[in-house]
CSV table of C-alpha atoms in Angstrom, one decimal:
chain,number,residue,atom,x,y,z
J,5,MET,CA,-15.1,-4.5,-18.0
J,6,ASN,CA,-14.5,-6.9,-15.5
J,7,GLY,CA,-14.4,-10.8,-15.3
J,8,ILE,CA,-12.5,-13.4,-14.0
J,9,GLN,CA,-9.4,-11.8,-12.4
J,10,LEU,CA,-6.9,-12.0,-15.6
J,11,PHE,CA,-4.0,-12.6,-13.6
J,12,LYS,CA,-2.0,-14.7,-11.2
J,13,THR,CA,0.9,-14.6,-8.9
J,14,ARG,CA,4.0,-16.6,-8.6
J,15,SER,CA,7.0,-16.8,-6.0
J,16,VAL,CA,10.2,-15.9,-8.7
J,17,ASP,CA,13.8,-15.3,-9.1
J,18,LEU,CA,14.6,-12.4,-11.1
J,19,PRO,CA,18.2,-12.1,-12.5
J,20,CYS,CA,19.2,-8.4,-11.4
J,21,THR,CA,22.2,-8.0,-11.4
J,22,VAL,CA,25.7,-9.8,-12.8
J,23,LEU,CA,29.2,-9.4,-11.3
J,24,PRO,CA,32.6,-10.2,-13.4
J,25,LEU,CA,35.1,-12.5,-11.5
J,26,GLY,CA,38.3,-13.6,-11.5
J,27,LYS,CA,36.6,-16.9,-12.4
J,28,GLY,CA,33.7,-16.2,-14.4
J,29,GLU,CA,30.7,-13.8,-13.3
J,30,GLN,CA,28.1,-13.8,-10.7
J,31,ILE,CA,24.4,-13.6,-11.2
J,32,TYR,CA,22.5,-12.3,-8.4
J,33,TYR,CA,18.7,-12.9,-8.2
J,34,GLN,CA,15.6,-10.8,-7.2
J,35,HIS,CA,13.0,-12.8,-5.3
J,36,ILE,CA,10.0,-11.5,-5.9
J,37,GLU,CA,6.9,-13.4,-4.1
J,38,ALA,CA,4.5,-12.4,-5.1
J,39,PHE,CA,4.5,-12.0,-9.3
J,40,PRO,CA,1.8,-11.0,-11.1
J,41,PHE,CA,1.5,-13.1,-14.6
J,42,MET,CA,-1.2,-11.7,-17.4
J,43,TYR,CA,-3.0,-14.1,-19.1
J,44,TRP,CA,-6.1,-13.3,-22.0
J,45,PRO,CA,-9.6,-14.3,-21.8
J,46,ASN,CA,-8.9,-17.5,-22.8
J,47,GLY,CA,-6.4,-18.0,-20.7
J,48,LYS,CA,-2.8,-18.0,-22.8
J,49,PRO,CA,-0.7,-15.7,-21.5
J,50,CYS,CA,-0.5,-12.0,-22.4
J,51,ASP,CA,3.3,-12.0,-23.5
J,52,PRO,CA,3.6,-8.0,-24.0
J,53,ILE,CA,2.1,-7.2,-20.7
J,54,ASN,CA,3.6,-10.3,-19.1
J,55,MET,CA,7.4,-8.5,-20.1
J,56,TYR,CA,6.7,-5.1,-19.2
J,57,PHE,CA,6.2,-6.8,-15.4
J,58,LEU,CA,9.6,-7.8,-16.4
J,59,ALA,CA,11.8,-4.8,-17.3
J,60,ILE,CA,10.0,-2.6,-14.1
J,61,ALA,CA,10.6,-5.4,-11.8
J,62,ASN,CA,13.7,-4.5,-10.4
J,63,LEU,CA,12.2,-0.7,-10.0
J,64,THR,CA,8.8,-1.6,-8.8
J,65,ALA,CA,7.6,-2.0,-5.0
J,66,GLU,CA,6.3,-6.2,-5.2
J,67,GLU,CA,2.4,-4.6,-4.0
J,68,THR,CA,2.8,-1.4,-6.8
J,69,LEU,CA,3.3,-4.5,-9.6
J,70,LYS,CA,0.2,-6.0,-8.7
J,71,THR,CA,-1.3,-3.1,-9.2
J,72,TYR,CA,-0.7,-2.2,-12.5
J,73,ALA,CA,-1.4,-6.1,-13.1
J,74,SER,CA,-5.8,-5.2,-11.9
J,75,GLU,CA,-5.7,-1.8,-13.6
J,76,LEU,CA,-3.9,-3.6,-16.9
J,77,SER,CA,-6.2,-6.0,-16.9
J,78,HIS,CA,-9.3,-3.8,-18.5
J,79,LEU,CA,-6.9,-2.9,-21.5
J,80,VAL,CA,-5.9,-6.2,-22.5
J,81,ARG,CA,-10.2,-7.3,-21.5
J,82,TYR,CA,-10.8,-5.1,-24.3
J,83,CYS,CA,-8.3,-5.8,-26.7
J,84,SER,CA,-9.4,-9.2,-26.3
J,85,LYS,CA,-13.3,-9.2,-26.3
J,86,ASN,CA,-13.5,-5.9,-29.4
J,87,LYS,CA,-9.9,-8.0,-31.0
J,88,VAL,CA,-7.9,-5.4,-31.1
J,89,ASP,CA,-4.2,-6.3,-31.1
J,90,ILE,CA,-1.8,-3.9,-28.6
J,91,ASP,CA,-0.1,-2.2,-32.2
J,92,LYS,CA,-3.6,-1.6,-33.4
J,93,LEU,CA,-5.5,0.7,-31.0
J,94,THR,CA,-5.8,3.9,-32.4
J,95,ASP,CA,-7.5,7.0,-30.1
J,96,THR,CA,-11.0,6.0,-30.9
J,97,ASN,CA,-10.5,2.6,-28.7
J,98,PHE,CA,-9.0,4.3,-26.0
J,99,PHE,CA,-12.7,6.7,-25.9
J,100,GLU,CA,-13.5,3.9,-26.3
J,101,LEU,CA,-12.2,1.9,-23.1
J,102,SER,CA,-12.3,5.0,-21.1
J,103,TYR,CA,-16.7,5.0,-21.6
J,104,LEU,CA,-16.9,1.5,-21.1
J,105,LEU,CA,-15.0,2.2,-17.4
J,106,GLN,CA,-16.9,5.0,-16.9
J,107,ALA,CA,-20.1,3.8,-17.9
J,108,GLU,CA,-19.9,0.3,-15.8
J,109,LYS,CA,-22.1,-0.1,-12.8
J,110,SER,CA,-21.2,-1.3,-9.4
J,111,LYS,CA,-22.1,-5.0,-8.4
J,112,LEU,CA,-23.0,-4.4,-5.0
J,113,ASN,CA,-25.0,-1.3,-5.4
J,114,PRO,CA,-26.2,-0.9,-9.7
J,115,ILE,CA,-27.2,2.6,-9.2
J,116,GLU,CA,-23.4,3.3,-8.4
J,117,ARG,CA,-20.8,3.3,-10.6
J,118,ALA,CA,-18.0,1.0,-10.3
J,119,ARG,CA,-15.3,3.1,-10.1
J,120,ASN,CA,-14.5,7.2,-9.9
J,121,ASN,CA,-13.0,9.5,-12.5
J,122,ASN,CA,-10.1,9.3,-10.7
J,123,THR,CA,-9.6,5.7,-11.2
J,124,VAL,CA,-11.2,5.7,-14.5
J,125,ARG,CA,-8.1,7.9,-15.1
J,126,ALA,CA,-5.1,6.2,-13.0
J,127,ILE,CA,-6.3,3.0,-15.9
J,128,LEU,CA,-5.7,4.9,-18.5
J,129,SER,CA,-2.3,6.5,-17.2
J,130,ARG,CA,-1.8,3.2,-16.7
J,131,SER,CA,-1.9,1.6,-20.2
J,132,ILE,CA,-0.2,5.1,-21.1
J,133,ARG,CA,2.8,4.1,-19.7
J,134,PHE,CA,2.8,0.5,-21.3
J,135,LEU,CA,1.8,1.4,-24.2
J,136,GLN,CA,5.3,3.6,-24.5
J,137,TRP,CA,7.0,1.1,-23.2
J,138,TYR,CA,5.2,-1.2,-25.5
J,139,GLN,CA,6.1,1.0,-28.5
J,140,VAL,CA,9.6,1.4,-27.2
J,141,ASN,CA,11.0,-2.5,-28.1
J,142,PHE,CA,8.2,-3.8,-30.3
J,143,VAL,CA,7.1,-1.6,-32.8
J,144,SER,CA,9.3,-0.1,-35.3
J,145,PRO,CA,10.8,3.8,-35.6
J,146,LEU,CA,10.3,3.2,-39.3
J,147,SER,CA,6.4,2.8,-38.7
J,148,THR,CA,3.4,4.8,-37.6
J,149,PRO,CA,3.8,5.6,-33.7
J,150,LEU,CA,1.6,3.7,-31.5
J,151,ILE,CA,1.5,6.5,-29.1
J,152,GLY,CA,3.2,9.6,-28.8
J,153,GLU,CA,2.7,13.9,-28.4
J,154,ALA,CA,0.9,15.6,-31.4
J,155,ASN,CA,3.4,16.6,-33.5
J,156,GLN,CA,4.2,12.4,-34.0
J,157,SER,CA,0.6,12.2,-35.7
J,158,PRO,CA,0.7,8.6,-33.8
J,159,GLN,CA,-1.9,6.8,-33.5
J,160,ILE,CA,-3.1,7.9,-30.1
J,161,ILE,CA,-2.1,11.3,-29.4
J,162,LEU,CA,-1.3,11.8,-25.8
J,163,LYS,CA,-0.8,15.6,-24.6
J,164,ARG,CA,2.5,16.1,-21.9
J,165,ILE,CA,1.4,18.0,-19.2
J,166,GLN,CA,4.1,19.7,-15.6
J,167,ASN,CA,4.1,18.1,-12.7
J,168,THR,CA,3.4,20.5,-10.0
J,169,ASP,CA,3.3,18.2,-7.3
J,170,PRO,CA,4.9,19.4,-4.2
J,171,LYS,CA,5.5,15.8,-2.9
J,172,ARG,CA,8.2,15.0,-6.8
J,173,LYS,CA,11.2,17.0,-8.3
J,174,PRO,CA,10.9,19.7,-9.5
J,175,GLY,CA,10.7,19.4,-13.7
J,176,GLU,CA,8.9,16.0,-13.4
J,177,TYR,CA,6.1,15.7,-16.6
J,178,TYR,CA,3.2,13.3,-17.1
J,179,TYR,CA,1.8,12.4,-20.3
J,180,VAL,CA,-2.2,12.7,-20.3
J,181,HIS,CA,-5.3,12.1,-23.0
J,182,ARG,CA,-8.2,13.6,-24.1
J,183,ALA,CA,-10.1,10.4,-23.2
J,184,MET,CA,-9.5,10.4,-20.0
J,185,PRO,CA,-12.4,11.9,-17.3
J,186,SER,CA,-12.1,14.7,-15.3
J,187,HIS,CA,-10.3,14.9,-11.7
J,188,GLU,CA,-12.6,14.9,-8.6
J,189,SER,CA,-11.5,16.1,-6.7
J,190,ARG,CA,-10.8,14.0,-3.1
J,191,GLU,CA,-11.7,15.2,0.8
J,192,PRO,CA,-8.1,15.5,1.9
J,193,LYS,CA,-6.9,12.6,4.4
J,194,HIS,CA,-6.8,14.3,7.8
J,195,PRO,CA,-4.9,12.8,10.7
J,196,ILE,CA,-7.8,10.1,11.9
J,197,ALA,CA,-9.4,11.5,15.4
J,198,ARG,CA,-9.2,10.1,18.9
J,199,PRO,CA,-12.7,10.2,19.6
J,200,ILE,CA,-12.8,7.8,16.7
J,201,ILE,CA,-9.6,5.8,17.5
J,202,GLU,CA,-11.8,5.0,20.4
J,203,LYS,CA,-14.5,4.5,19.3
J,204,ILE,CA,-13.3,1.5,17.2
J,205,GLU,CA,-11.6,0.0,20.5
J,206,GLN,CA,-14.4,-0.6,22.2
J,207,CYS,CA,-15.9,-2.1,19.5
J,208,ILE,CA,-12.8,-4.0,19.4
J,209,ASP,CA,-13.6,-5.4,23.3
J,210,ASP,CA,-17.3,-5.0,22.2
J,211,GLN,CA,-16.9,-8.2,19.5
J,212,SER,CA,-15.0,-10.0,21.6
J,213,SER,CA,-17.2,-11.2,24.3
J,214,LEU,CA,-19.7,-15.0,23.6
J,215,GLU,CA,-22.2,-12.8,24.2
J,216,LYS,CA,-21.9,-10.0,20.9
J,217,GLN,CA,-21.9,-13.7,18.6
J,218,SER,CA,-24.8,-14.3,17.0
J,219,ALA,CA,-26.5,-18.0,17.5
J,220,ARG,CA,-24.8,-19.2,13.9
J,221,PHE,CA,-21.6,-18.2,14.6
J,222,LEU,CA,-21.8,-20.2,18.1
J,223,GLN,CA,-23.4,-22.8,16.2
J,224,ARG,CA,-20.3,-23.4,13.7
J,225,TYR,CA,-18.0,-23.8,17.0
J,226,ARG,CA,-20.0,-25.9,18.7
J,227,ASN,CA,-18.0,-28.5,19.1
J,228,ARG,CA,-14.9,-26.5,19.3
J,229,PRO,CA,-15.5,-24.3,22.6
J,230,ALA,CA,-12.2,-23.8,24.0
J,231,PHE,CA,-10.5,-23.0,20.6
J,232,LEU,CA,-13.8,-20.4,20.1
J,233,VAL,CA,-13.0,-19.1,23.3
J,234,ALA,CA,-8.8,-18.9,22.5
J,235,SER,CA,-9.4,-17.1,19.1
J,236,LEU,CA,-11.7,-14.4,20.2
J,237,GLU,CA,-9.0,-14.2,22.8
J,238,TYR,CA,-6.3,-14.0,20.9
J,239,ILE,CA,-8.5,-11.6,18.0
J,240,ARG,CA,-9.1,-9.0,20.5
J,241,VAL,CA,-5.0,-8.5,21.5
J,242,ARG,CA,-4.2,-9.0,17.7
J,243,ARG,CA,-6.7,-5.8,17.0
J,244,HIS,CA,-5.5,-3.3,20.0
J,245,PHE,CA,-1.7,-4.4,19.2
J,246,MET,CA,-2.4,-3.1,15.8
J,247,ILE,CA,-4.7,-0.3,16.7
J,248,TRP,CA,-1.4,0.5,19.2
J,249,LEU,CA,1.3,0.1,16.7
J,250,MET,CA,-0.7,2.6,13.4
J,251,LYS,CA,-0.7,4.8,16.3
J,252,ARG,CA,2.5,4.5,17.8
J,253,ALA,CA,4.7,4.2,14.9
J,254,GLY,CA,2.6,4.9,12.4
J,255,MET,CA,3.5,1.9,9.9
J,256,ARG,CA,2.8,1.1,6.7
J,257,PRO,CA,0.0,-2.2,6.3
J,258,SER,CA,2.5,-3.6,4.1
J,259,GLU,CA,4.7,-3.8,7.2
J,260,MET,CA,3.7,-4.9,9.7
J,261,ILE,CA,2.4,-7.9,8.5
J,262,GLU,CA,6.5,-8.9,7.8
J,263,ILE,CA,7.8,-8.4,11.1
J,264,THR,CA,9.8,-11.1,12.3
J,265,VAL,CA,8.9,-12.3,16.4
J,266,LYS,CA,12.2,-13.5,15.7
J,267,GLU,CA,14.0,-10.1,15.6
J,268,HIS,CA,11.3,-8.9,18.4
J,269,THR,CA,12.6,-11.9,21.0
J,270,ASP,CA,14.8,-9.2,23.2
J,271,ILE,CA,12.3,-6.3,22.9
J,272,LEU,CA,12.4,-4.8,26.3
J,273,HIS,CA,16.4,-5.0,26.3
J,274,ARG,CA,17.4,-3.6,22.6
J,275,LYS,CA,13.3,-1.3,23.1
J,276,ARG,CA,13.5,-1.0,18.5
J,277,ILE,CA,11.2,-2.2,16.1
J,278,LEU,CA,12.8,-3.6,13.0
J,279,ILE,CA,10.5,-2.4,10.4
J,280,PRO,CA,10.5,-3.8,6.7
J,281,CYS,CA,10.4,-0.5,4.4
J,282,LYS,CA,8.2,-1.7,2.0
J,283,LYS,CA,8.9,1.5,-0.1
J,284,ARG,CA,12.2,0.7,-1.4
J,285,ARG,CA,13.2,-0.7,-4.2
J,286,ARG,CA,15.1,-3.2,-3.1
J,287,ASN,CA,15.7,-6.8,-3.1
J,288,ARG,CA,14.7,-7.2,0.2
J,289,PRO,CA,13.3,-4.9,2.3
J,290,PRO,CA,15.5,-3.3,4.3
J,291,LEU,CA,14.9,-2.5,8.3
J,292,ARG,CA,14.3,0.3,9.5
J,293,SER,CA,15.4,0.6,13.5
J,294,PHE,CA,12.4,2.6,15.1
J,295,PRO,CA,13.3,3.5,18.6
J,296,ILE,CA,10.6,3.0,21.4
J,297,THR,CA,10.2,3.1,25.0
J,298,LEU,CA,10.7,0.8,27.7
J,299,LYS,CA,6.9,0.8,28.2
J,300,ASP,CA,5.9,1.0,24.6
J,301,ALA,CA,9.3,-2.2,24.4
J,302,THR,CA,5.9,-3.3,27.1
J,303,VAL,CA,3.4,-3.7,25.9
J,304,PHE,CA,4.9,-5.2,22.6
J,305,GLN,CA,5.8,-7.9,25.3
J,306,ARG,CA,2.8,-8.5,26.0
J,307,TYR,CA,0.8,-9.0,22.5
J,308,LEU,CA,4.3,-11.3,21.8
J,309,ASN,CA,3.1,-13.2,25.4
J,310,ALA,CA,-0.4,-13.1,24.4
J,311,ARG,CA,0.9,-14.7,20.6
J,312,ALA,CA,3.1,-17.5,22.0
J,313,LYS,CA,0.2,-18.5,24.3
J,314,TYR,CA,-2.2,-18.7,21.4
J,315,LEU,CA,0.0,-20.8,19.3
J,316,ASP,CA,1.1,-22.8,22.4
J,317,TYR,CA,-2.7,-24.2,22.4
J,318,LEU,CA,-3.1,-25.1,18.4
J,319,ARG,CA,-0.1,-26.8,18.5
J,320,THR,CA,-2.3,-28.7,21.7
J,321,VAL,CA,-5.1,-29.3,19.6
J,322,ASN,CA,-3.9,-29.8,16.0
J,323,GLN,CA,0.1,-31.1,16.7
J,324,GLU,CA,0.6,-30.9,12.8
J,325,VAL,CA,0.1,-27.3,12.6
J,326,SER,CA,2.1,-24.7,10.5
J,327,LEU,CA,2.7,-22.1,12.3
J,328,ALA,CA,4.7,-18.7,11.2
J,329,THR,CA,6.9,-16.7,12.6
J,330,THR,CA,5.6,-13.2,11.4
J,331,LEU,CA,4.2,-11.3,14.1
J,332,PHE,CA,1.0,-11.0,13.3
J,333,VAL,CA,-1.3,-14.7,12.5
J,334,GLY,CA,-4.6,-15.7,12.3
J,335,VAL,CA,-6.8,-18.0,14.0
J,336,ASN,CA,-5.5,-20.8,12.7
J,337,GLY,CA,-1.6,-19.9,12.9
J,338,GLU,CA,-1.0,-19.0,9.6
J,339,PRO,CA,1.2,-15.5,8.4
J,340,ILE,CA,-1.8,-13.0,7.8
J,341,LYS,CA,-2.4,-11.2,4.8
J,342,LYS,CA,-1.7,-6.9,4.1
J,343,THR,CA,-5.9,-8.1,2.5
J,344,SER,CA,-7.2,-9.1,5.3
J,345,LEU,CA,-5.9,-6.8,8.1
J,346,GLU,CA,-7.1,-4.2,6.2
J,347,ARG,CA,-10.2,-5.4,5.1
J,348,ASP,CA,-11.1,-6.7,9.4
J,349,PHE,CA,-10.3,-3.0,10.5
J,350,ALA,CA,-12.6,-1.7,7.4
J,351,ARG,CA,-15.1,-4.2,9.0
J,352,LEU,CA,-14.1,-2.3,12.4
J,353,VAL,CA,-15.1,0.8,11.2
J,354,ILE,CA,-18.3,-0.4,10.0
J,355,SER,CA,-19.1,-1.5,13.2
J,356,ALA,CA,-18.0,1.4,15.7
J,357,GLY,CA,-21.1,3.5,13.3
J,358,TYR,CA,-18.1,5.0,10.8
J,359,LYS,CA,-20.0,4.2,7.5
J,360,ASP,CA,-19.9,7.1,6.2
J,361,VAL,CA,-16.5,8.0,7.8
J,362,GLN,CA,-13.5,8.1,5.7
J,363,ALA,CA,-10.9,6.3,8.9
J,364,CYS,CA,-8.7,4.1,7.1
J,365,PHE,CA,-4.9,2.4,7.4
J,366,SER,CA,-3.6,5.4,6.0
J,367,MET,CA,-5.8,7.9,8.6
J,368,PHE,CA,-2.9,6.7,11.4
J,369,ARG,CA,0.1,7.1,9.4
J,370,HIS,CA,-1.0,11.3,8.8
J,371,ARG,CA,-1.4,11.5,12.4
J,372,PHE,CA,1.8,9.9,13.0
J,373,ILE,CA,3.7,11.8,10.9
J,374,THR,CA,2.0,15.6,11.5
J,375,TYR,CA,2.1,14.6,15.8
J,376,GLU,CA,6.6,13.9,14.9
J,377,VAL,CA,6.2,17.0,12.4
J,378,ILE,CA,4.5,19.2,15.6
J,379,VAL,CA,6.9,17.6,18.3
J,380,HIS,CA,10.2,17.5,16.3
J,381,LEU,CA,9.5,21.8,15.5
J,382,LYS,CA,8.9,22.5,18.8
J,383,GLU,CA,11.7,20.5,20.1
J,384,PHE,CA,13.8,22.3,17.9
J,385,MET,CA,12.5,25.8,18.7
J,386,THR,CA,13.2,25.3,22.0
J,387,GLY,CA,16.5,23.9,21.6
J,388,ALA,CA,17.9,26.3,19.7
J,389,GLY,CA,16.3,29.4,21.1
J,390,LYS,CA,14.0,29.7,17.7
J,391,ASN,CA,11.4,31.5,16.6
J,392,ARG,CA,8.7,31.2,13.5
J,393,GLN,CA,10.2,34.5,11.7
J,394,ILE,CA,13.7,33.2,12.2
J,395,MET,CA,14.1,29.3,11.5
J,396,THR,CA,16.0,29.1,7.6
J,397,ASN,CA,15.5,26.1,5.3
J,398,THR,CA,17.9,24.7,6.3
J,399,ASP,CA,16.4,24.6,9.8
J,400,TYR,CA,13.0,22.8,8.3
J,401,GLU,CA,14.4,20.5,5.8
J,402,SER,CA,16.5,19.3,9.2
J,403,ILE,CA,13.4,18.6,10.7
J,404,LEU,CA,11.8,17.1,8.2
J,405,LYS,CA,14.9,14.8,7.1
J,406,ARG,CA,14.5,13.2,10.6
J,407,VAL,CA,10.5,12.6,10.7
J,408,ALA,CA,11.1,10.8,7.4
J,409,THR,CA,13.9,9.2,8.4
J,410,LYS,CA,11.6,7.8,11.6
J,411,THR,CA,8.6,7.2,8.6
J,412,GLY,CA,11.4,5.4,5.6
J,413,HIS,CA,10.7,7.8,3.5
J,414,GLY,CA,13.3,8.6,1.1
J,415,ASN,CA,11.9,11.5,0.7
J,416,LYS,CA,11.3,14.7,2.8
J,417,ARG,CA,8.6,16.0,0.1
J,418,ILE,CA,6.7,13.3,0.8
J,419,VAL,CA,6.2,14.1,4.0
J,420,LEU,CA,5.0,16.9,3.2
J,421,GLY,CA,1.8,15.6,1.7
J,422,ASN,CA,0.7,13.1,4.7
J,423,ILE,CA,0.1,16.2,7.9
J,424,THR,CA,-2.6,18.2,8.5
J,425,LYS,CA,-2.9,21.0,5.2
J,426,ARG,CA,-2.6,23.9,7.7
J,427,LEU,CA,0.9,22.3,8.9
J,428,ARG,CA,2.1,21.7,5.3
J,429,ASP,CA,1.2,25.2,3.5
J,430,HIS,CA,3.3,27.3,6.5
J,431,LEU,CA,6.0,24.3,5.9
J,432,VAL,CA,6.0,25.0,1.9
J,433,LYS,CA,5.6,28.5,2.4
J,434,SER,CA,9.0,28.2,4.6
J,435,LEU,CA,10.9,26.0,2.0
J,436,ARG,CA,9.5,27.6,-1.0
J,437,PHE,CA,8.9,23.8,-2.8
């Protein structure tokens, strides 16, 4: 099912709101830096899916649109290879697509599957949502339904399921297809353990040493030894600061890469980190103000100093270098991407000896949220003179709301999904979610 990537991202401004004014109308635009445009394997635009992206763009985060494009690429490639029009898809096609997705082997390890059952389910689920949208907008009500429940006698038969996930609103539902493989139970993510963090931090220091670099790597910089020393030191500082931010604020990688230096030049005075909240579906991510101590502000300022020193060095060796304004930059002064941070961290985890241990950025977020809930619980019970037996639903909801404000969650139920199971079970039972 894999091949060349079928979508390309472009910077676009989409009209999203029109307000009537006295002398006409004012049009407001939504800027999307990386909007995905889908193509058929022959290079022609895949108009139905591009129209689908346009229809949902104002309600969908930018990174999520790219995820949808990746998932729908499999349906596009299947339709093209088998010469099946979208409106001619049937149950048989869905079963065949599901089989191909499950049977494909990994290119890195031919004895392993390219994707697990949960990934296959996510691809088919996204295909279902697209086909439902396609039916509403392009299929005549007088013709055989393309997709729907059995009582509608459609070409693709779905089953509606009530959603029992505590992070979702009561009464929500979703659709499944018989071709979907069964769920694979995954070990729930726990807060990342302190020994793992300490080992990763030690690995950061080790990898910044010239003595630890391979002869082949050093050969690449034989004519630029000063640049190698400066870049290794900056990478060391940047990695340590990245780990510190994840521990201290539990922010998302997509939020870290968009924090700007300009808004933090007086960090020692303001003692607040302004974090773009990426999960809110707005034209521009709203900023949430994260309070920190003077000690934390000093850590932040030290990184800013190291960053400025490195960029000054780059200017001395290359007067035409284009330098980013974001908090994190690459070795050439360019803005660093979210995927680059994630790959860098994954390499650190493996280098630290945790190849078969679950360790990722989101586990820092679980760690931060769990600790925040515990701290707020203790503070509330101490201040209010209450114990667990006499705390009310309102008390617990107030605590979750305070934590959600810090983490940028729009729904306190989502906070529940990011804490340890033992603490979550207690809160779910208390709140009767």
